[in-house]
PDB file of C-alpha atoms in Angstrom:
ATOM      1  CA  MET A 218      -7.695 -83.783  63.634  1.00 47.00           C
ATOM      2  CA  THR A 219      -4.156 -83.817  65.464  1.00 45.00           C
ATOM      3  CA  ARG A 220      -1.077 -84.966  63.859  1.00 40.00           C
ATOM      4  CA  ARG A 221      -0.630 -87.831  66.458  1.00 42.00           C
ATOM      5  CA  SER A 222      -4.575 -88.930  65.609  1.00 41.00           C
ATOM      6  CA  LEU A 223      -3.489 -89.221  62.054  1.00 41.00           C
ATOM      7  CA  LEU A 224      -0.796 -91.837  62.704  1.00 38.00           C
ATOM      8  CA  PRO A 225      -3.059 -94.972  62.906  1.00 39.00           C
ATOM      9  CA  ILE A 226      -4.825 -94.200  59.668  1.00 43.00           C
ATOM     10  CA  LEU A 227      -1.365 -93.515  58.003  1.00 43.00           C
ATOM     11  CA  SER A 228       0.541 -96.651  59.665  1.00 38.00           C
ATOM     12  CA  GLY A 229      -2.631 -98.689  58.779  1.00 38.00           C
ATOM     13  CA  SER A 230      -2.335 -97.852  55.163  1.00 37.00           C
ATOM     14  CA  ALA A 231       1.098 -99.181  55.184  1.00 35.00           C
ATOM     15  CA  ARG A 232       0.916-102.286  57.479  1.00 33.00           C
ATOM     16  CA  ARG A 233      -2.597-103.726  57.461  1.00 34.00           C
ATOM     17  CA  TRP A 234      -3.922-102.823  53.661  1.00 36.00           C
ATOM     18  CA  THR A 235      -4.898-106.041  51.868  1.00 40.00           C
ATOM     19  CA  MET A 236      -5.348-105.131  48.097  1.00 43.00           C
ATOM     20  CA  GLY A 237      -7.704-108.014  47.523  1.00 46.00           C
ATOM     21  CA  GLY A 238      -7.128-107.688  43.879  1.00 55.00           C
ATOM     22  CA  ASP A 239      -5.431-105.596  41.129  1.00 78.00           C
ATOM     23  CA  PHE A 240      -5.707-101.723  41.641  1.00 90.00           C
ATOM     24  CA  ILE A 241      -8.196-100.297  38.950  1.00 94.00           C
ATOM     25  CA  SER A 242      -6.491 -97.191  37.477  1.00 94.00           C
ATOM     26  CA  TYR A 243      -8.385 -94.334  35.946  1.00 96.00           C
ATOM     27  CA  ASP A 244      -8.641 -94.764  32.367  1.00 93.00           C
ATOM     28  CA  ARG A 245      -7.379 -92.000  30.150  1.00 93.00           C
ATOM     29  CA  ILE A 246      -9.757 -89.791  28.687  1.00 95.00           C
ATOM     30  CA  PRO A 247     -10.301 -89.949  25.068  1.00 92.00           C
ATOM     31  CA  GLU A 248     -10.309 -86.831  23.132  1.00 92.00           C
ATOM     32  CA  THR A 249     -12.405 -88.124  20.566  1.00 87.00           C
ATOM     33  CA  THR A 250     -15.879 -89.788  20.557  1.00 82.00           C
ATOM     34  CA  ASP A 251     -14.874 -92.456  18.446  1.00 77.00           C
ATOM     35  CA  GLN A 252     -14.674 -95.172  21.353  1.00 69.00           C
ATOM     36  CA  TRP A 253     -17.913 -94.698  22.615  1.00 68.00           C
ATOM     37  CA  ILE A 254     -20.284 -93.645  19.931  1.00 67.00           C
ATOM     38  CA  GLY A 255     -20.661 -96.418  17.087  1.00 65.00           C
ATOM     39  CA  ALA A 256     -24.099 -96.212  16.059  1.00 67.00           C
ATOM     40  CA  PRO A 257     -26.871 -93.866  15.617  1.00 73.00           C
ATOM     41  CA  ALA A 258     -28.852 -95.408  18.509  1.00 76.00           C
ATOM     42  CA  GLN A 259     -26.143 -94.822  20.816  1.00 80.00           C
ATOM     43  CA  LEU A 260     -25.961 -91.196  20.026  1.00 82.00           C
ATOM     44  CA  ARG A 261     -29.777 -90.924  20.739  1.00 86.00           C
ATOM     45  CA  GLN A 262     -29.208 -92.445  24.059  1.00 87.00           C
ATOM     46  CA  LEU A 263     -26.330 -89.834  24.778  1.00 91.00           C
ATOM     47  CA  ASP A 264     -28.359 -86.860  23.566  1.00 91.00           C
ATOM     48  CA  ARG A 265     -30.992 -87.790  26.143  1.00 93.00           C
ATOM     49  CA  LEU A 266     -28.822 -87.455  29.125  1.00 95.00           C
ATOM     50  CA  ARG A 267     -27.565 -84.476  31.263  1.00 97.00           C
ATOM     51  CA  TRP A 268     -24.079 -83.529  30.904  1.00 98.00           C
ATOM     52  CA  VAL A 269     -21.493 -81.734  32.872  1.00 99.00           C
ATOM     53  CA  VAL A 270     -18.498 -79.763  32.023  1.00 99.00           C
ATOM     54  CA  THR A 271     -15.431 -79.246  34.371  1.00 99.00           C
ATOM     55  CA  GLU A 272     -12.262 -77.675  33.947  1.00 99.00           C
ATOM     56  CA  LYS A 273      -9.309 -79.920  33.107  1.00 98.00           C
ATOM     57  CA  ILE A 274      -6.476 -79.342  35.517  1.00 98.00           C
ATOM     58  CA  HIS A 275      -2.967 -79.882  33.905  1.00 97.00           C
ATOM     59  CA  GLY A 276      -1.396 -82.025  36.285  1.00 97.00           C
ATOM     60  CA  ALA A 277      -0.804 -85.700  37.234  1.00 96.00           C
ATOM     61  CA  ASN A 278      -3.672 -88.422  37.995  1.00 97.00           C
ATOM     62  CA  PHE A 279      -3.585 -89.310  41.320  1.00 98.00           C
ATOM     63  CA  CYS A 280      -5.959 -91.625  43.628  1.00 98.00           C
ATOM     64  CA  LEU A 281      -6.713 -92.057  47.419  1.00 98.00           C
ATOM     65  CA  LEU A 282      -8.185 -95.692  48.091  1.00 97.00           C
ATOM     66  CA  ALA A 283      -9.882 -96.428  51.515  1.00 97.00           C
ATOM     67  CA  ASP A 284     -11.014 -99.556  52.786  1.00 96.00           C
ATOM     68  CA  GLY A 285     -12.337 -98.889  56.203  1.00 96.00           C
ATOM     69  CA  ARG A 286      -8.944 -99.718  57.660  1.00 95.00           C
ATOM     70  CA  GLY A 287      -6.256 -97.555  56.102  1.00 94.00           C
ATOM     71  CA  VAL A 288      -5.802 -95.133  53.152  1.00 96.00           C
ATOM     72  CA  ARG A 289      -3.285 -95.870  50.162  1.00 95.00           C
ATOM     73  CA  CYS A 290      -2.287 -93.524  47.457  1.00 96.00           C
ATOM     74  CA  ALA A 291      -2.101 -94.434  43.848  1.00 96.00           C
ATOM     75  CA  LYS A 292      -0.771 -92.527  40.558  1.00 96.00           C
ATOM     76  CA  ARG A 293      -2.407 -93.667  37.370  1.00 93.00           C
ATOM     77  CA  LYS A 294      -1.053 -97.240  37.007  1.00 92.00           C
ATOM     78  CA  ALA A 295       0.328 -98.304  40.289  1.00 93.00           C
ATOM     79  CA  ILE A 296      -0.019 -98.093  44.343  1.00 95.00           C
ATOM     80  CA  LEU A 297       2.620 -95.842  45.683  1.00 94.00           C
ATOM     81  CA  ARG A 298       5.084 -96.748  48.036  1.00 90.00           C
ATOM     82  CA  GLU A 299       6.296 -94.857  51.102  1.00 83.00           C
ATOM     83  CA  GLY A 300       9.398 -92.626  49.963  1.00 82.00           C
ATOM     84  CA  ASP A 301       8.225 -92.686  46.189  1.00 89.00           C
ATOM     85  CA  ALA A 302       9.059 -89.661  44.443  1.00 83.00           C
ATOM     86  CA  PHE A 303       5.674 -88.256  43.162  1.00 91.00           C
ATOM     87  CA  PHE A 304       5.352 -84.862  43.297  1.00 90.00           C
ATOM     88  CA  ASN A 305       5.339 -84.650  47.145  1.00 86.00           C
ATOM     89  CA  TYR A 306       1.943 -86.930  47.263  1.00 92.00           C
ATOM     90  CA  GLU A 307       2.310 -87.827  51.078  1.00 89.00           C
ATOM     91  CA  ARG A 308       1.819 -84.388  52.082  1.00 88.00           C
ATOM     92  CA  VAL A 309      -1.369 -84.690  50.162  1.00 93.00           C
ATOM     93  CA  ARG A 310      -2.041 -88.074  52.032  1.00 93.00           C
ATOM     94  CA  VAL A 311      -1.735 -86.522  55.299  1.00 93.00           C
ATOM     95  CA  ARG A 312      -3.999 -83.646  54.430  1.00 95.00           C
ATOM     96  CA  TYR A 313      -6.777 -85.858  53.221  1.00 98.00           C
ATOM     97  CA  ALA A 314      -6.104 -89.126  54.813  1.00 96.00           C
ATOM     98  CA  ALA A 315      -8.840 -88.858  57.590  1.00 97.00           C
ATOM     99  CA  ALA A 316     -11.224 -87.396  55.073  1.00 98.00           C
ATOM    100  CA  ALA A 317     -11.113 -90.161  52.670  1.00 98.00           C
ATOM    101  CA  HIS A 318     -11.210 -92.764  55.992  1.00 98.00           C
ATOM    102  CA  ALA A 319     -14.636 -90.955  56.731  1.00 98.00           C
ATOM    103  CA  LEU A 320     -15.857 -90.953  53.284  1.00 98.00           C
ATOM    104  CA  PHE A 321     -15.383 -94.587  53.090  1.00 98.00           C
ATOM    105  CA  ALA A 322     -17.737 -95.118  56.263  1.00 98.00           C
ATOM    106  CA  ASP A 323     -20.271 -92.450  54.443  1.00 98.00           C
ATOM    107  CA  VAL A 324     -20.462 -94.502  51.116  1.00 98.00           C
ATOM    108  CA  ALA A 325     -20.583 -97.901  53.196  1.00 98.00           C
ATOM    109  CA  ALA A 326     -23.738 -96.719  55.008  1.00 97.00           C
ATOM    110  CA  THR A 327     -25.764 -96.594  51.710  1.00 95.00           C
ATOM    111  CA  ILE A 328     -23.753 -99.430  49.573  1.00 96.00           C
ATOM    112  CA  PRO A 329     -23.717-102.779  51.091  1.00 92.00           C
ATOM    113  CA  GLY A 330     -20.425-105.069  50.804  1.00 96.00           C
ATOM    114  CA  LEU A 331     -18.495-101.927  49.855  1.00 97.00           C
ATOM    115  CA  ALA A 332     -14.757-103.207  50.017  1.00 97.00           C
ATOM    116  CA  ARG A 333     -12.876-100.338  48.343  1.00 97.00           C
ATOM    117  CA  LEU A 334     -13.624 -96.531  47.462  1.00 98.00           C
ATOM    118  CA  TYR A 335     -11.585 -95.022  44.985  1.00 98.00           C
ATOM    119  CA  VAL A 336     -11.196 -90.998  45.101  1.00 99.00           C
ATOM    120  CA  TYR A 337      -9.923 -90.109  41.802  1.00 98.00           C
ATOM    121  CA  GLY A 338      -8.532 -86.533  40.948  1.00 98.00           C
ATOM    122  CA  GLU A 339      -5.571 -84.491  39.958  1.00 98.00           C
ATOM    123  CA  LEU A 340      -2.452 -83.365  41.760  1.00 98.00           C
ATOM    124  CA  PHE A 341      -1.558 -79.862  40.556  1.00 98.00           C
ATOM    125  CA  GLY A 342       0.202 -76.592  41.316  1.00 97.00           C
ATOM    126  CA  GLY A 343       3.559 -75.975  42.934  1.00 96.00           C
ATOM    127  CA  ALA A 344       4.200 -72.548  41.422  1.00 96.00           C
ATOM    128  CA  TYR A 345       2.266 -69.187  40.992  1.00 98.00           C
ATOM    129  CA  PRO A 346       4.193 -66.245  39.937  1.00 97.00           C
ATOM    130  CA  HIS A 347       2.432 -63.307  41.457  1.00 98.00           C
ATOM    131  CA  PRO A 348       4.238 -60.601  43.750  1.00 97.00           C
ATOM    132  CA  GLU A 349       1.636 -60.908  46.599  1.00 98.00           C
ATOM    133  CA  VAL A 350       2.092 -64.860  46.861  1.00 98.00           C
ATOM    134  CA  ALA A 351       5.259 -66.478  48.381  1.00 97.00           C
ATOM    135  CA  ALA A 352       6.953 -69.346  46.688  1.00 96.00           C
ATOM    136  CA  ILE A 353       7.419 -72.499  48.903  1.00 94.00           C
ATOM    137  CA  GLU A 354      10.720 -73.687  49.271  1.00 91.00           C
ATOM    138  CA  GLY A 355      11.426 -77.175  47.919  1.00 88.00           C
ATOM    139  CA  VAL A 356       8.268 -77.246  45.738  1.00 92.00           C
ATOM    140  CA  ALA A 357       8.450 -77.475  42.046  1.00 91.00           C
ATOM    141  CA  PRO A 358       5.434 -77.573  39.501  1.00 95.00           C
ATOM    142  CA  VAL A 359       3.677 -80.429  38.798  1.00 95.00           C
ATOM    143  CA  GLN A 360       3.248 -79.282  35.363  1.00 94.00           C
ATOM    144  CA  THR A 361       3.915 -76.368  33.504  1.00 93.00           C
ATOM    145  CA  GLY A 362       2.181 -73.613  31.399  1.00 93.00           C
ATOM    146  CA  VAL A 363      -0.976 -73.187  33.710  1.00 97.00           C
ATOM    147  CA  TYR A 364      -0.521 -71.759  37.137  1.00 98.00           C
ATOM    148  CA  TYR A 365      -2.630 -72.707  39.961  1.00 98.00           C
ATOM    149  CA  ALA A 366      -1.208 -72.345  43.440  1.00 98.00           C
ATOM    150  CA  PRO A 367       2.401 -72.240  45.030  1.00 97.00           C
ATOM    151  CA  GLY A 368       1.771 -75.536  47.047  1.00 96.00           C
ATOM    152  CA  ILE A 369       0.674 -78.982  45.766  1.00 96.00           C
ATOM    153  CA  GLU A 370      -3.004 -79.458  45.676  1.00 97.00           C
ATOM    154  CA  PHE A 371      -5.369 -82.308  44.854  1.00 98.00           C
ATOM    155  CA  CYS A 372      -8.476 -81.777  43.381  1.00 99.00           C
ATOM    156  CA  ALA A 373     -10.924 -84.756  43.391  1.00 99.00           C
ATOM    157  CA  PHE A 374     -13.253 -85.439  40.291  1.00 98.00           C
ATOM    158  CA  ASP A 375     -14.824 -88.901  40.381  1.00 98.00           C
ATOM    159  CA  LEU A 376     -15.833 -91.445  42.924  1.00 98.00           C
ATOM    160  CA  ALA A 377     -15.982 -95.328  42.483  1.00 98.00           C
ATOM    161  CA  VAL A 378     -16.809 -98.408  44.677  1.00 98.00           C
ATOM    162  CA  GLN A 379     -15.753-101.794  44.430  1.00 97.00           C
ATOM    163  CA  ARG A 380     -17.859-104.443  46.260  1.00 96.00           C
ATOM    164  CA  ASP A 381     -16.743-107.504  48.215  1.00 95.00           C
ATOM    165  CA  GLY A 382     -15.815-110.234  45.509  1.00 92.00           C
ATOM    166  CA  ALA A 383     -16.444-107.890  42.607  1.00 91.00           C
ATOM    167  CA  ALA A 384     -13.649-107.673  39.889  1.00 90.00           C
ATOM    168  CA  ALA A 385     -15.058-104.558  38.429  1.00 92.00           C
ATOM    169  CA  ARG A 386     -15.507-100.733  39.962  1.00 95.00           C
ATOM    170  CA  GLU A 387     -18.850 -98.780  39.852  1.00 96.00           C
ATOM    171  CA  PHE A 388     -18.653 -94.864  39.364  1.00 97.00           C
ATOM    172  CA  LEU A 389     -21.114 -93.062  41.476  1.00 98.00           C
ATOM    173  CA  ASP A 390     -23.324 -90.227  40.010  1.00 98.00           C
ATOM    174  CA  PHE A 391     -21.212 -87.025  39.365  1.00 98.00           C
ATOM    175  CA  ASP A 392     -23.633 -85.107  41.418  1.00 98.00           C
ATOM    176  CA  ALA A 393     -23.751 -87.594  44.430  1.00 98.00           C
ATOM    177  CA  ALA A 394     -20.126 -87.809  44.342  1.00 98.00           C
ATOM    178  CA  ILE A 395     -19.317 -83.889  44.298  1.00 98.00           C
ATOM    179  CA  GLU A 396     -21.966 -83.738  47.238  1.00 98.00           C
ATOM    180  CA  LEU A 397     -19.999 -86.464  49.365  1.00 98.00           C
ATOM    181  CA  LEU A 398     -16.606 -85.017  48.614  1.00 99.00           C
ATOM    182  CA  ARG A 399     -17.684 -81.508  49.611  1.00 98.00           C
ATOM    183  CA  GLY A 400     -19.083 -82.963  52.772  1.00 98.00           C
ATOM    184  CA  ARG A 401     -15.339 -84.099  53.841  1.00 98.00           C
ATOM    185  CA  GLY A 402     -13.710 -80.876  52.913  1.00 98.00           C
ATOM    186  CA  PHE A 403     -12.585 -82.264  49.524  1.00 99.00           C
ATOM    187  CA  PHE A 404     -11.511 -79.751  46.885  1.00 99.00           C
ATOM    188  CA  VAL A 405     -13.478 -80.729  43.818  1.00 99.00           C
ATOM    189  CA  ALA A 406     -14.282 -80.163  40.178  1.00 99.00           C
ATOM    190  CA  GLU A 407     -16.945 -78.050  40.128  1.00 98.00           C
ATOM    191  CA  PRO A 408     -19.271 -77.802  36.964  1.00 99.00           C
ATOM    192  CA  LEU A 409     -18.850 -74.908  34.531  1.00 99.00           C
ATOM    193  CA  LEU A 410     -21.990 -76.232  32.728  1.00 99.00           C
ATOM    194  CA  VAL A 411     -24.842 -78.464  33.238  1.00 99.00           C
ATOM    195  CA  GLY A 412     -26.769 -79.177  29.878  1.00 98.00           C
ATOM    196  CA  THR A 413     -27.277 -81.320  26.728  1.00 96.00           C
ATOM    197  CA  LEU A 414     -24.651 -82.887  25.012  1.00 94.00           C
ATOM    198  CA  ARG A 415     -24.684 -80.450  22.217  1.00 94.00           C
ATOM    199  CA  GLU A 416     -24.221 -77.714  24.915  1.00 97.00           C
ATOM    200  CA  ALA A 417     -21.485 -79.214  26.423  1.00 97.00           C
ATOM    201  CA  LEU A 418     -19.544 -80.131  23.317  1.00 95.00           C
ATOM    202  CA  ASP A 419     -19.750 -76.437  22.356  1.00 96.00           C
ATOM    203  CA  TYR A 420     -18.533 -75.058  25.614  1.00 98.00           C
ATOM    204  CA  PRO A 421     -16.151 -72.297  24.633  1.00 98.00           C
ATOM    205  CA  LEU A 422     -12.253 -72.972  25.444  1.00 98.00           C
ATOM    206  CA  GLY A 423      -9.553 -70.389  25.894  1.00 96.00           C
ATOM    207  CA  PHE A 424     -10.789 -69.074  29.413  1.00 98.00           C
ATOM    208  CA  ASP A 425      -8.573 -68.520  32.208  1.00 98.00           C
ATOM    209  CA  SER A 426      -8.196 -71.010  34.623  1.00 99.00           C
ATOM    210  CA  THR A 427     -10.728 -70.884  37.489  1.00 99.00           C
ATOM    211  CA  ILE A 428      -8.639 -72.943  39.887  1.00 99.00           C
ATOM    212  CA  PRO A 429      -6.534 -69.897  41.586  1.00 99.00           C
ATOM    213  CA  ALA A 430      -9.670 -67.967  42.216  1.00 99.00           C
ATOM    214  CA  ARG A 431     -11.429 -70.949  43.983  1.00 99.00           C
ATOM    215  CA  LEU A 432      -8.184 -71.204  46.167  1.00 98.00           C
ATOM    216  CA  GLY A 433      -8.468 -67.468  47.050  1.00 98.00           C
ATOM    217  CA  LEU A 434      -5.394 -66.410  45.062  1.00 99.00           C
ATOM    218  CA  PRO A 435      -5.192 -63.055  43.389  1.00 98.00           C
ATOM    219  CA  ALA A 436      -5.293 -63.101  39.466  1.00 98.00           C
ATOM    220  CA  LEU A 437      -2.231 -63.075  37.737  1.00 98.00           C
ATOM    221  CA  ALA A 438      -1.322 -59.996  35.195  1.00 96.00           C
ATOM    222  CA  GLU A 439      -0.780 -62.204  32.104  1.00 96.00           C
ATOM    223  CA  PRO A 440      -3.090 -64.616  30.548  1.00 96.00           C
ATOM    224  CA  ASN A 441      -3.801 -67.916  32.388  1.00 97.00           C
ATOM    225  CA  PRO A 442      -5.470 -70.046  29.932  1.00 97.00           C
ATOM    226  CA  ALA A 443      -7.073 -73.522  31.245  1.00 98.00           C
ATOM    227  CA  GLU A 444      -5.651 -76.660  29.851  1.00 97.00           C
ATOM    228  CA  GLY A 445      -9.362 -77.412  28.284  1.00 98.00           C
ATOM    229  CA  VAL A 446     -12.592 -78.984  29.741  1.00 98.00           C
ATOM    230  CA  VAL A 447     -13.903 -82.632  30.697  1.00 98.00           C
ATOM    231  CA  LEU A 448     -17.176 -83.586  29.367  1.00 98.00           C
ATOM    232  CA  LYS A 449     -19.496 -86.641  31.027  1.00 97.00           C
ATOM    233  CA  PRO A 450     -22.939 -87.316  32.100  1.00 98.00           C
ATOM    234  CA  VAL A 451     -24.238 -86.145  35.334  1.00 98.00           C
ATOM    235  CA  LYS A 452     -25.671 -89.857  35.952  1.00 97.00           C
ATOM    236  CA  ALA A 453     -23.512 -92.699  35.821  1.00 96.00           C
ATOM    237  CA  PHE A 454     -23.709 -94.107  32.517  1.00 93.00           C
ATOM    238  CA  THR A 455     -22.287 -96.938  30.312  1.00 89.00           C
ATOM    239  CA  LEU A 456     -22.654 -97.756  26.758  1.00 86.00           C
ATOM    240  CA  GLY A 457     -22.610-101.462  25.465  1.00 77.00           C
ATOM    241  CA  GLU A 458     -22.114-104.593  27.172  1.00 74.00           C
ATOM    242  CA  GLY A 459     -19.616-106.952  28.738  1.00 69.00           C
ATOM    243  CA  ASP A 460     -16.097-106.345  27.600  1.00 66.00           C
ATOM    244  CA  GLY A 461     -17.357-103.762  24.995  1.00 68.00           C
ATOM    245  CA  GLN A 462     -18.706-101.280  27.532  1.00 79.00           C
ATOM    246  CA  ALA A 463     -17.508 -97.871  27.487  1.00 85.00           C
ATOM    247  CA  ARG A 464     -17.963 -94.954  29.833  1.00 90.00           C
ATOM    248  CA  PRO A 465     -19.026 -91.817  27.814  1.00 93.00           C
ATOM    249  CA  ILE A 466     -16.470 -89.239  29.002  1.00 95.00           C
ATOM    250  CA  LEU A 467     -14.462 -86.642  26.682  1.00 95.00           C
ATOM    251  CA  LYS A 468     -11.661 -84.067  27.206  1.00 97.00           C
ATOM    252  CA  ARG A 469     -11.113 -80.885  24.792  1.00 96.00           C
ATOM    253  CA  LYS A 470      -7.907 -79.025  25.019  1.00 96.00           C
ATOM    254  CA  ILE A 471      -7.126 -75.602  23.907  1.00 95.00           C
ATOM    255  CA  ALA A 472      -4.702 -75.879  20.751  1.00 92.00           C
ATOM    256  CA  ALA A 473      -1.836 -74.132  22.296  1.00 88.00           C
ATOM    257  CA  PHE A 474      -1.707 -77.224  24.756  1.00 77.00           C
ATOM    258  CA  ALA A 475      -0.234 -79.404  21.625  1.00 68.00           C
ATOM    259  CA  GLU A 476       1.787 -76.643  20.063  1.00 62.00           C
ATOM    260  CA  ASP A 477       3.624 -74.761  22.946  1.00 53.00           C
ATOM    261  CA  ASP A 478       6.345 -76.632  24.801  1.00 51.00           C
ATOM    262  CA  ARG A 479       5.667 -74.116  27.824  1.00 51.00           C
ATOM    263  CA  PHE A 480       2.999 -76.625  28.884  1.00 46.00           C
ATOM    264  CA  HIS A 481       5.385 -79.620  28.998  1.00 48.00           C
ATOM    265  CA  ARG A 482       8.626 -78.381  31.151  1.00 50.00           C
ATOM    266  CA  ALA A 483       7.845 -80.134  34.459  1.00 50.00           C
ATOM    267  CA  GLU A 484      10.916 -81.957  35.968  1.00 49.00           C
ATOM    268  CA  ALA A 485      11.410 -84.716  37.982  1.00 49.00           C
ATOM    269  CA  TRP A 486      11.203 -84.961  41.790  1.00 45.00           C
ATOM    270  CA  ALA A 487      13.747 -85.778  44.352  1.00 46.00           C
ATOM    271  CA  GLU A 488      12.565 -88.438  46.850  1.00 48.00           C
ATOM    272  CA  VAL A 489      11.543 -87.344  50.311  1.00 47.00           C
ATOM    273  CA  PRO A 490      13.319 -88.310  53.426  1.00 47.00           C
ATOM    274  CA  VAL A 491      12.389 -91.299  55.442  1.00 46.00           C
ATOM    275  CA  ASP A 492      12.620 -90.516  59.194  1.00 48.00           C
ATOM    276  CA  ALA A 493      13.187 -93.712  61.285  1.00 42.00           C
ATOM    277  CA  SER A 494      10.248 -91.876  63.773  1.00 46.00           C
ATOM    278  CA  PRO A 495       6.545 -92.291  62.376  1.00 47.00           C
ATOM    279  CA  LEU A 496       5.865 -89.017  64.122  1.00 45.00           C
ATOM    280  CA  GLY A 497       8.889 -87.138  62.943  1.00 43.00           C
ATOM    281  CA  ARG A 498       8.265 -88.303  59.514  1.00 41.00           C
ATOM    282  CA  LEU A 499       4.671 -87.005  59.977  1.00 40.00           C
ATOM    283  CA  GLU A 500       5.833 -83.689  61.326  1.00 40.00           C
ATOM    284  CA  TRP A 501       8.241 -83.196  58.156  1.00 36.00           C
ATOM    285  CA  LEU A 502       5.231 -83.921  55.966  1.00 41.00           C
ATOM    286  CA  VAL A 503       2.671 -81.414  57.255  1.00 42.00           C
ATOM    287  CA  GLY A 504       5.633 -78.905  57.822  1.00 43.00           C
ATOM    288  CA  ALA A 505       4.990 -77.256  54.252  1.00 38.00           C
TER     289      ALA A 505
END
């Protein structure tokens, strides 16, 4: 897709998007099972499921929202506006806007009444201290302590849908979501393990991040431990009913993440320049 052909999707995002309700943010992932295991019967339910383990990326929660007319972006709690200083997110939007737009059509073909598609994931990267990898001017780390890539990248890890007139969203099965995302060229959270709940809970921490190699980057000389892992059922599943519903999902982090300040040194980003010409702004956005 050419730069000019992206303009209708991007400008449509700003001019024609109708929210049709509040943005539904991605809930913070708990570090204990207390929120969703309250009785032995619930534990037996969870034991019967297949679970997937993925690497937890140390970054910033990010969402691409498509409604068939345009694509907007959001941080965890709010829709982002043009020029917002959020880790150069607009370059990610340019890179994936057409893919998110096409993905909406893919999902709408199988889900009647689709109003919104949420592509949830993580912005990450911004530094990679390797002698063979050049730094990118004007780019700073989204987070610190784990090195992923010199530029700002996006990893998609969940898809959710909202139907016409519905207040709630529905998550797609993990395996189906990843297949759809891969089909449209998204970088996705790949399974490290698929197995029982016990196997998922026992997955060893302390491994080096798998992300740089997946992006084609050479390994660092020093250890580059992943932040941790995320565990969830392969098939979409909720416990409880009504307001008491809970989605079983869990994160486990390495102990050093809480103890070592090198994981928490990210600095605020400056606002991006706004060009009067849409095409000129697009040229700037894809320039790095």
